[in-house]
């Protein structure tokens, strides 16, 4: 496993990180989920990402339990706040930062969260209120570093300009061969301001593993067949997209990688990406994904993959 510096922080994060969205505490049984976490640690994955909203606290509680016996210096924990936890508890106000942070610390069974992230921007709360509340959390020792997920560029600039506030060191965008929007503005802005990307859905909800075939129903036991985990995969389950993904397999084979590893290596070729978050329901998936760390791919293969993916997406829109 290789490691990269997370923005201007002092954190060295594994190139492959373990996520818990829709899986741990929700869609994957506890024993199998625990096996995934422990295998990730054995493979050198040191960065684990979650959020208070995942299972309304269930993912954090699961991770708090499974990591309770693990030495604290063996893992970095990242969580988030913003989405509604109750009818009245949502957003990024000072009151919510204080309340949700304390709740996350308790569920995760830690004294300090390594990376605390704003899950989305809050149009109802002034940015300076949020940033100064987060700054107090850092000064109080409850948080080490700050990040955001899916913020627009103007809000990022506004947050960076708040006088006396701690700076963001991470951005968590959706980014993959099938979703390249961060390249337009977020990555350049981040690069200029000491912010790294921690990428979610680098495998497009598993579609970029090639397991979904254009002329066959989704295999049983996969995310696309799960009521708990399959709600966001439909956007990629269009025939032109699935056909394009199958055309990527020979490129991956030429690179000596599985298609999933190829897709992760493509994401990691961007220097501003510090880590790619993967979800896993089996330890074997963790092993395969972890093997993408350090993989190098011929730029010509990457360019051809980008062309094929773009054609598939274009056909799906027509």
CSV table of C-alpha atoms in Angstrom, one decimal:
chain,number,residue,atom,x,y,z
A,1,UNK,CA,0.0,0.0,0.0
A,2,UNK,CA,1.3,3.4,-0.9
A,3,UNK,CA,0.4,6.7,0.9
A,4,UNK,CA,-0.1,10.3,-0.1
A,5,UNK,CA,-0.1,13.5,1.9
A,6,UNK,CA,-3.6,14.9,2.4
A,7,UNK,CA,-3.4,18.5,1.2
A,8,UNK,CA,-1.6,20.8,3.6
A,9,UNK,CA,-2.2,18.5,6.6
A,10,UNK,CA,0.3,16.2,8.3
A,11,UNK,CA,-1.8,13.2,7.4
A,12,UNK,CA,-0.5,10.4,5.2
A,13,UNK,CA,-3.4,8.5,3.8
A,14,UNK,CA,-3.5,5.2,2.0
A,15,UNK,CA,-4.2,5.5,-1.7
A,16,UNK,CA,-7.1,3.2,-1.3
A,17,UNK,CA,-9.4,3.9,1.6
A,18,UNK,CA,-12.4,2.1,3.0
A,19,UNK,CA,-15.9,3.7,2.9
A,20,UNK,CA,-19.1,2.8,4.7
A,21,UNK,CA,-21.8,4.5,2.6
A,22,UNK,CA,-24.8,2.1,2.2
A,23,UNK,CA,-22.8,-0.8,3.5
A,24,UNK,CA,-21.6,-1.1,7.1
A,25,UNK,CA,-24.3,-0.8,9.7
A,26,UNK,CA,-26.9,-0.9,6.8
A,27,UNK,CA,-26.5,-3.3,3.9
A,28,UNK,CA,-23.8,-5.7,4.9
A,29,UNK,CA,-24.0,-8.2,7.8
A,30,UNK,CA,-21.9,-7.3,10.9
A,31,UNK,CA,-19.6,-10.3,10.7
A,32,UNK,CA,-18.7,-9.8,7.0
A,33,UNK,CA,-18.4,-6.1,7.5
A,34,UNK,CA,-16.0,-6.6,10.4
A,35,UNK,CA,-14.0,-9.0,8.2
A,36,UNK,CA,-13.7,-6.3,5.5
A,37,UNK,CA,-12.5,-3.7,8.0
A,38,UNK,CA,-9.9,-6.0,9.5
A,39,UNK,CA,-8.6,-7.1,6.1
A,40,UNK,CA,-8.3,-3.5,5.1
A,41,UNK,CA,-6.1,-2.8,8.1
A,42,UNK,CA,-4.0,-5.9,7.4
A,43,UNK,CA,-3.4,-4.6,3.8
A,44,UNK,CA,-2.2,-1.2,5.0
A,45,UNK,CA,-5.4,0.7,4.4
A,46,UNK,CA,-5.2,3.4,7.2
A,47,UNK,CA,-8.0,5.7,6.1
A,48,UNK,CA,-11.7,4.9,6.9
A,49,UNK,CA,-14.5,7.2,5.9
A,50,UNK,CA,-18.0,7.5,7.2
A,51,UNK,CA,-20.7,10.0,8.0
A,52,UNK,CA,-23.3,10.5,10.8
A,53,UNK,CA,-26.1,10.1,8.2
A,54,UNK,CA,-25.0,6.7,7.1
A,55,UNK,CA,-27.6,4.5,8.6
A,56,UNK,CA,-28.5,7.5,10.9
A,57,UNK,CA,-25.5,6.8,13.1
A,58,UNK,CA,-25.4,3.0,12.4
A,59,UNK,CA,-22.2,3.1,10.4
A,60,UNK,CA,-20.3,5.2,12.9
A,61,UNK,CA,-21.5,2.9,15.7
A,62,UNK,CA,-20.4,-0.2,13.8
A,63,UNK,CA,-17.0,1.3,13.2
A,64,UNK,CA,-16.7,2.4,16.8
A,65,UNK,CA,-17.3,-1.2,17.9
A,66,UNK,CA,-15.1,-3.0,15.3
A,67,UNK,CA,-12.2,-0.6,15.8
A,68,UNK,CA,-12.4,-0.5,19.6
A,69,UNK,CA,-9.6,-2.9,20.0
A,70,UNK,CA,-7.3,-1.5,17.3
A,71,UNK,CA,-4.4,0.8,18.3
A,72,UNK,CA,-5.5,4.3,17.5
A,73,UNK,CA,-2.3,5.0,15.5
A,74,UNK,CA,-3.2,2.3,13.0
A,75,UNK,CA,-6.1,4.1,11.5
A,76,UNK,CA,-7.4,7.6,10.5
A,77,UNK,CA,-11.1,8.2,10.9
A,78,UNK,CA,-13.0,10.7,8.8
A,79,UNK,CA,-16.7,11.5,9.3
A,80,UNK,CA,-19.1,14.2,8.2
A,81,UNK,CA,-22.2,16.3,9.1
A,82,UNK,CA,-24.9,18.1,7.3
A,83,UNK,CA,-27.8,15.9,6.4
A,84,UNK,CA,-30.9,15.6,8.7
A,85,UNK,CA,-30.4,13.3,11.7
A,86,UNK,CA,-33.8,14.2,13.1
A,87,UNK,CA,-36.6,16.5,11.9
A,88,UNK,CA,-34.8,19.4,13.6
A,89,UNK,CA,-31.1,18.4,13.5
A,90,UNK,CA,-29.5,19.3,10.2
A,91,UNK,CA,-27.1,21.7,8.6
A,92,UNK,CA,-23.9,23.4,9.5
A,93,UNK,CA,-24.8,25.9,12.2
A,94,UNK,CA,-22.6,26.3,15.2
A,95,UNK,CA,-25.1,24.5,17.4
A,96,UNK,CA,-25.2,21.6,14.9
A,97,UNK,CA,-21.4,21.4,14.6
A,98,UNK,CA,-21.1,21.1,18.3
A,99,UNK,CA,-24.0,18.7,18.8
A,100,UNK,CA,-23.2,16.4,15.8
A,101,UNK,CA,-19.5,16.3,16.5
A,102,UNK,CA,-20.0,15.2,20.1
A,103,UNK,CA,-22.5,12.5,18.9
A,104,UNK,CA,-20.0,11.2,16.3
A,105,UNK,CA,-17.2,11.1,18.8
A,106,UNK,CA,-19.3,9.0,21.1
A,107,UNK,CA,-20.5,6.6,18.4
A,108,UNK,CA,-17.0,6.2,17.0
A,109,UNK,CA,-15.5,5.8,20.5
A,110,UNK,CA,-12.6,8.1,19.9
A,111,UNK,CA,-11.4,11.4,21.5
A,112,UNK,CA,-10.4,13.0,18.2
A,113,UNK,CA,-11.7,12.8,14.7
A,114,UNK,CA,-8.8,13.0,12.2
A,115,UNK,CA,-10.8,14.6,9.4
A,116,UNK,CA,-14.2,16.3,10.0
A,117,UNK,CA,-16.0,17.1,6.8
A,118,UNK,CA,-19.0,19.2,5.8
A,119,UNK,CA,-21.1,16.8,3.8
A,120,UNK,CA,-22.6,19.5,1.7
A,121,UNK,CA,-22.7,23.3,1.9
A,122,UNK,CA,-25.5,24.8,4.0
A,123,UNK,CA,-27.3,27.7,2.2
A,124,UNK,CA,-29.1,28.6,5.5
A,125,UNK,CA,-26.0,29.2,7.6
A,126,UNK,CA,-23.3,31.8,7.0
A,127,UNK,CA,-20.0,30.3,6.0
A,128,UNK,CA,-18.1,32.1,8.6
A,129,UNK,CA,-20.3,30.7,11.4
A,130,UNK,CA,-19.6,27.2,10.2
A,131,UNK,CA,-15.8,27.7,9.7
A,132,UNK,CA,-15.4,29.4,13.1
A,133,UNK,CA,-17.3,26.7,14.8
A,134,UNK,CA,-15.1,24.0,13.1
A,135,UNK,CA,-12.1,26.0,14.0
A,136,UNK,CA,-13.1,25.9,17.7
A,137,UNK,CA,-13.4,22.2,17.4
A,138,UNK,CA,-9.9,21.9,16.1
A,139,UNK,CA,-8.5,24.2,18.8
A,140,UNK,CA,-10.4,22.2,21.4
A,141,UNK,CA,-8.7,19.0,20.2
A,142,UNK,CA,-11.9,17.2,19.1
A,143,UNK,CA,-10.9,17.4,15.4
A,144,UNK,CA,-7.5,17.4,13.7
A,145,UNK,CA,-8.3,18.6,10.1
A,146,UNK,CA,-11.2,19.9,8.1
A,147,UNK,CA,-12.7,19.0,4.8
A,148,UNK,CA,-15.8,19.3,2.6
A,149,UNK,CA,-17.8,17.2,0.2
A,150,UNK,CA,-19.4,18.4,-3.0
A,151,UNK,CA,-19.2,22.2,-2.3
A,152,UNK,CA,-19.4,24.6,-5.2
A,153,UNK,CA,-16.3,26.6,-6.0
A,154,UNK,CA,-17.8,29.9,-4.7
A,155,UNK,CA,-18.5,28.5,-1.3
A,156,UNK,CA,-15.0,27.0,-1.1
A,157,UNK,CA,-13.5,30.4,-1.9
A,158,UNK,CA,-15.7,32.0,0.7
A,159,UNK,CA,-14.7,29.5,3.4
A,160,UNK,CA,-11.0,29.9,2.6
A,161,UNK,CA,-11.3,33.6,3.0
A,162,UNK,CA,-12.8,33.5,6.6
A,163,UNK,CA,-10.3,35.4,8.8
A,164,UNK,CA,-8.9,33.4,11.7
A,165,UNK,CA,-10.5,30.1,10.5
A,166,UNK,CA,-8.8,26.8,10.0
A,167,UNK,CA,-8.4,25.9,6.3
A,168,UNK,CA,-9.8,22.9,4.5
A,169,UNK,CA,-7.3,20.3,3.5
A,170,UNK,CA,-9.6,17.9,1.7
A,171,UNK,CA,-12.4,17.7,-0.9
A,172,UNK,CA,-14.6,14.7,-1.3
A,173,UNK,CA,-16.1,14.6,-4.8
A,174,UNK,CA,-17.6,11.9,-6.9
A,175,UNK,CA,-15.0,11.2,-9.5
A,176,UNK,CA,-14.5,8.3,-11.9
A,177,UNK,CA,-14.0,7.5,-15.6
A,178,UNK,CA,-17.8,8.0,-15.8
A,179,UNK,CA,-17.9,11.2,-13.8
A,180,UNK,CA,-15.2,13.7,-14.4
A,181,UNK,CA,-16.9,17.0,-13.4
A,182,UNK,CA,-14.3,17.8,-10.7
A,183,UNK,CA,-11.7,18.3,-13.3
A,184,UNK,CA,-13.4,21.5,-14.5
A,185,UNK,CA,-13.1,23.7,-11.4
A,186,UNK,CA,-12.8,21.9,-8.1
A,187,UNK,CA,-9.4,20.1,-8.7
A,188,UNK,CA,-7.7,23.3,-10.1
A,189,UNK,CA,-9.0,25.3,-7.2
A,190,UNK,CA,-8.0,22.7,-4.7
A,191,UNK,CA,-4.5,22.4,-6.1
A,192,UNK,CA,-4.0,26.1,-5.6
A,193,UNK,CA,-5.1,26.0,-1.9
A,194,UNK,CA,-3.5,22.9,-0.4
A,195,UNK,CA,-6.5,20.8,-0.7
A,196,UNK,CA,-6.5,17.1,-1.9
A,197,UNK,CA,-9.3,15.0,-3.3
A,198,UNK,CA,-10.7,12.0,-1.5
A,199,UNK,CA,-12.7,10.4,-4.2
A,200,UNK,CA,-16.1,8.7,-3.6
A,201,UNK,CA,-17.6,6.2,-6.1
A,202,UNK,CA,-14.4,5.8,-8.1
A,203,UNK,CA,-15.9,2.5,-9.4
A,204,UNK,CA,-19.3,4.1,-10.2
A,205,UNK,CA,-21.2,2.0,-7.7
A,206,UNK,CA,-19.4,-1.1,-8.9
A,207,UNK,CA,-20.3,-0.6,-12.6
A,208,UNK,CA,-16.6,0.0,-13.5
A,209,UNK,CA,-15.7,-3.5,-12.3
A,210,UNK,CA,-17.5,-4.8,-15.4
A,211,UNK,CA,-19.8,-7.2,-13.5
A,212,UNK,CA,-23.0,-5.8,-14.9
A,213,UNK,CA,-23.5,-7.0,-18.5
A,214,UNK,CA,-25.7,-5.3,-21.1
A,215,UNK,CA,-27.7,-8.4,-21.9
A,216,UNK,CA,-28.0,-10.0,-18.5
A,217,UNK,CA,-29.8,-9.2,-15.2
A,218,UNK,CA,-27.5,-8.0,-12.4
A,219,UNK,CA,-25.9,-10.9,-10.6
A,220,UNK,CA,-27.6,-11.8,-7.3
A,221,UNK,CA,-25.9,-10.4,-4.2
A,222,UNK,CA,-24.5,-7.3,-6.0
A,223,UNK,CA,-25.3,-3.7,-5.1
A,224,UNK,CA,-27.8,-3.3,-8.0
A,225,UNK,CA,-30.0,-6.1,-6.5
A,226,UNK,CA,-30.0,-4.7,-3.0
A,227,UNK,CA,-32.8,-2.6,-1.7
A,228,UNK,CA,-30.4,-1.1,0.9
A,229,UNK,CA,-27.5,-0.4,-1.4
A,230,UNK,CA,-28.8,-0.1,-4.9
A,231,UNK,CA,-30.7,3.1,-4.9
A,232,UNK,CA,-27.9,5.2,-6.6
A,233,UNK,CA,-26.6,2.7,-9.2
A,234,UNK,CA,-29.5,3.1,-11.8
A,235,UNK,CA,-27.8,6.1,-13.4
A,236,UNK,CA,-25.1,3.9,-14.7
A,237,UNK,CA,-27.2,0.9,-15.6
A,238,UNK,CA,-28.0,2.1,-19.1
A,239,UNK,CA,-27.1,-0.1,-22.0
A,240,UNK,CA,-24.7,2.3,-23.8
A,241,UNK,CA,-22.8,2.8,-20.5
A,242,UNK,CA,-22.6,-0.9,-19.8
A,243,UNK,CA,-21.5,-1.7,-23.3
A,244,UNK,CA,-18.7,1.0,-23.0
A,245,UNK,CA,-17.6,-0.5,-19.8
A,246,UNK,CA,-17.2,-4.0,-21.4
A,247,UNK,CA,-15.0,-2.4,-24.1
A,248,UNK,CA,-12.6,-1.3,-21.3
A,249,UNK,CA,-11.8,-4.8,-20.3
A,250,UNK,CA,-9.1,-5.4,-23.0
A,251,UNK,CA,-7.4,-2.2,-21.9
A,252,UNK,CA,-7.3,-3.3,-18.3
A,253,UNK,CA,-6.0,-6.7,-19.4
A,254,UNK,CA,-3.2,-5.1,-21.4
A,255,UNK,CA,-2.3,-3.1,-18.3
A,256,UNK,CA,-2.2,-6.4,-16.3
A,257,UNK,CA,-5.0,-5.3,-14.1
A,258,UNK,CA,-8.6,-6.2,-13.4
A,259,UNK,CA,-11.1,-3.7,-14.7
A,260,UNK,CA,-11.8,-2.4,-11.2
A,261,UNK,CA,-8.1,-2.0,-10.5
A,262,UNK,CA,-7.7,-0.2,-13.9
A,263,UNK,CA,-10.5,2.2,-13.0
A,264,UNK,CA,-8.9,2.9,-9.6
A,265,UNK,CA,-5.5,3.4,-11.2
A,266,UNK,CA,-7.0,5.9,-13.6
A,267,UNK,CA,-8.4,7.9,-10.7
A,268,UNK,CA,-5.1,7.8,-8.8
A,269,UNK,CA,-3.1,9.1,-11.8
A,270,UNK,CA,-4.4,12.5,-10.9
A,271,UNK,CA,-1.8,14.0,-8.5
A,272,UNK,CA,-4.4,16.0,-6.6
A,273,UNK,CA,-6.2,12.8,-5.6
A,274,UNK,CA,-4.9,11.6,-2.2
A,275,UNK,CA,-7.1,8.5,-1.9
A,276,UNK,CA,-9.9,6.6,-3.6
A,277,UNK,CA,-12.7,5.4,-1.3
A,278,UNK,CA,-14.0,1.9,-2.0
A,279,UNK,CA,-16.9,0.1,-0.6
A,280,UNK,CA,-16.7,-3.6,0.0
A,281,UNK,CA,-19.1,-6.3,1.1
A,282,UNK,CA,-16.4,-9.1,1.1
A,283,UNK,CA,-12.8,-9.1,2.2
A,284,UNK,CA,-11.8,-10.4,-1.3
A,285,UNK,CA,-13.1,-7.1,-2.8
A,286,UNK,CA,-10.9,-5.2,-0.4
A,287,UNK,CA,-7.9,-7.2,-1.5
A,288,UNK,CA,-8.5,-6.7,-5.2
A,289,UNK,CA,-9.1,-2.9,-4.7
A,290,UNK,CA,-6.0,-2.5,-2.5
A,291,UNK,CA,-3.9,-4.0,-5.2
A,292,UNK,CA,-4.5,-1.0,-7.4
A,293,UNK,CA,-2.3,1.1,-5.1
A,294,UNK,CA,0.9,1.9,-6.9
A,295,UNK,CA,-0.3,0.5,-10.3
A,296,UNK,CA,0.9,2.5,-13.3
A,297,UNK,CA,-1.0,2.5,-16.6
A,298,UNK,CA,0.3,3.6,-20.0
A,299,UNK,CA,-1.1,7.1,-20.7
A,300,UNK,CA,-2.3,5.8,-24.1
A,301,UNK,CA,-4.5,3.2,-22.5
A,302,UNK,CA,-5.9,5.9,-20.2
A,303,UNK,CA,-6.7,8.1,-23.2
A,304,UNK,CA,-8.4,5.3,-25.0
A,305,UNK,CA,-10.4,4.5,-21.9
A,306,UNK,CA,-11.5,8.1,-21.6
A,307,UNK,CA,-12.6,8.1,-25.2
A,308,UNK,CA,-14.7,4.9,-24.8
A,309,UNK,CA,-16.3,6.1,-21.6
A,310,UNK,CA,-17.2,9.4,-23.2
A,311,UNK,CA,-18.8,7.8,-26.2
A,312,UNK,CA,-20.9,5.5,-23.9
A,313,UNK,CA,-22.1,8.4,-21.8
A,314,UNK,CA,-22.9,10.5,-24.9
A,315,UNK,CA,-24.9,7.6,-26.4
A,316,UNK,CA,-26.8,7.2,-23.1
A,317,UNK,CA,-27.9,10.9,-23.2
A,318,UNK,CA,-29.3,10.7,-26.7
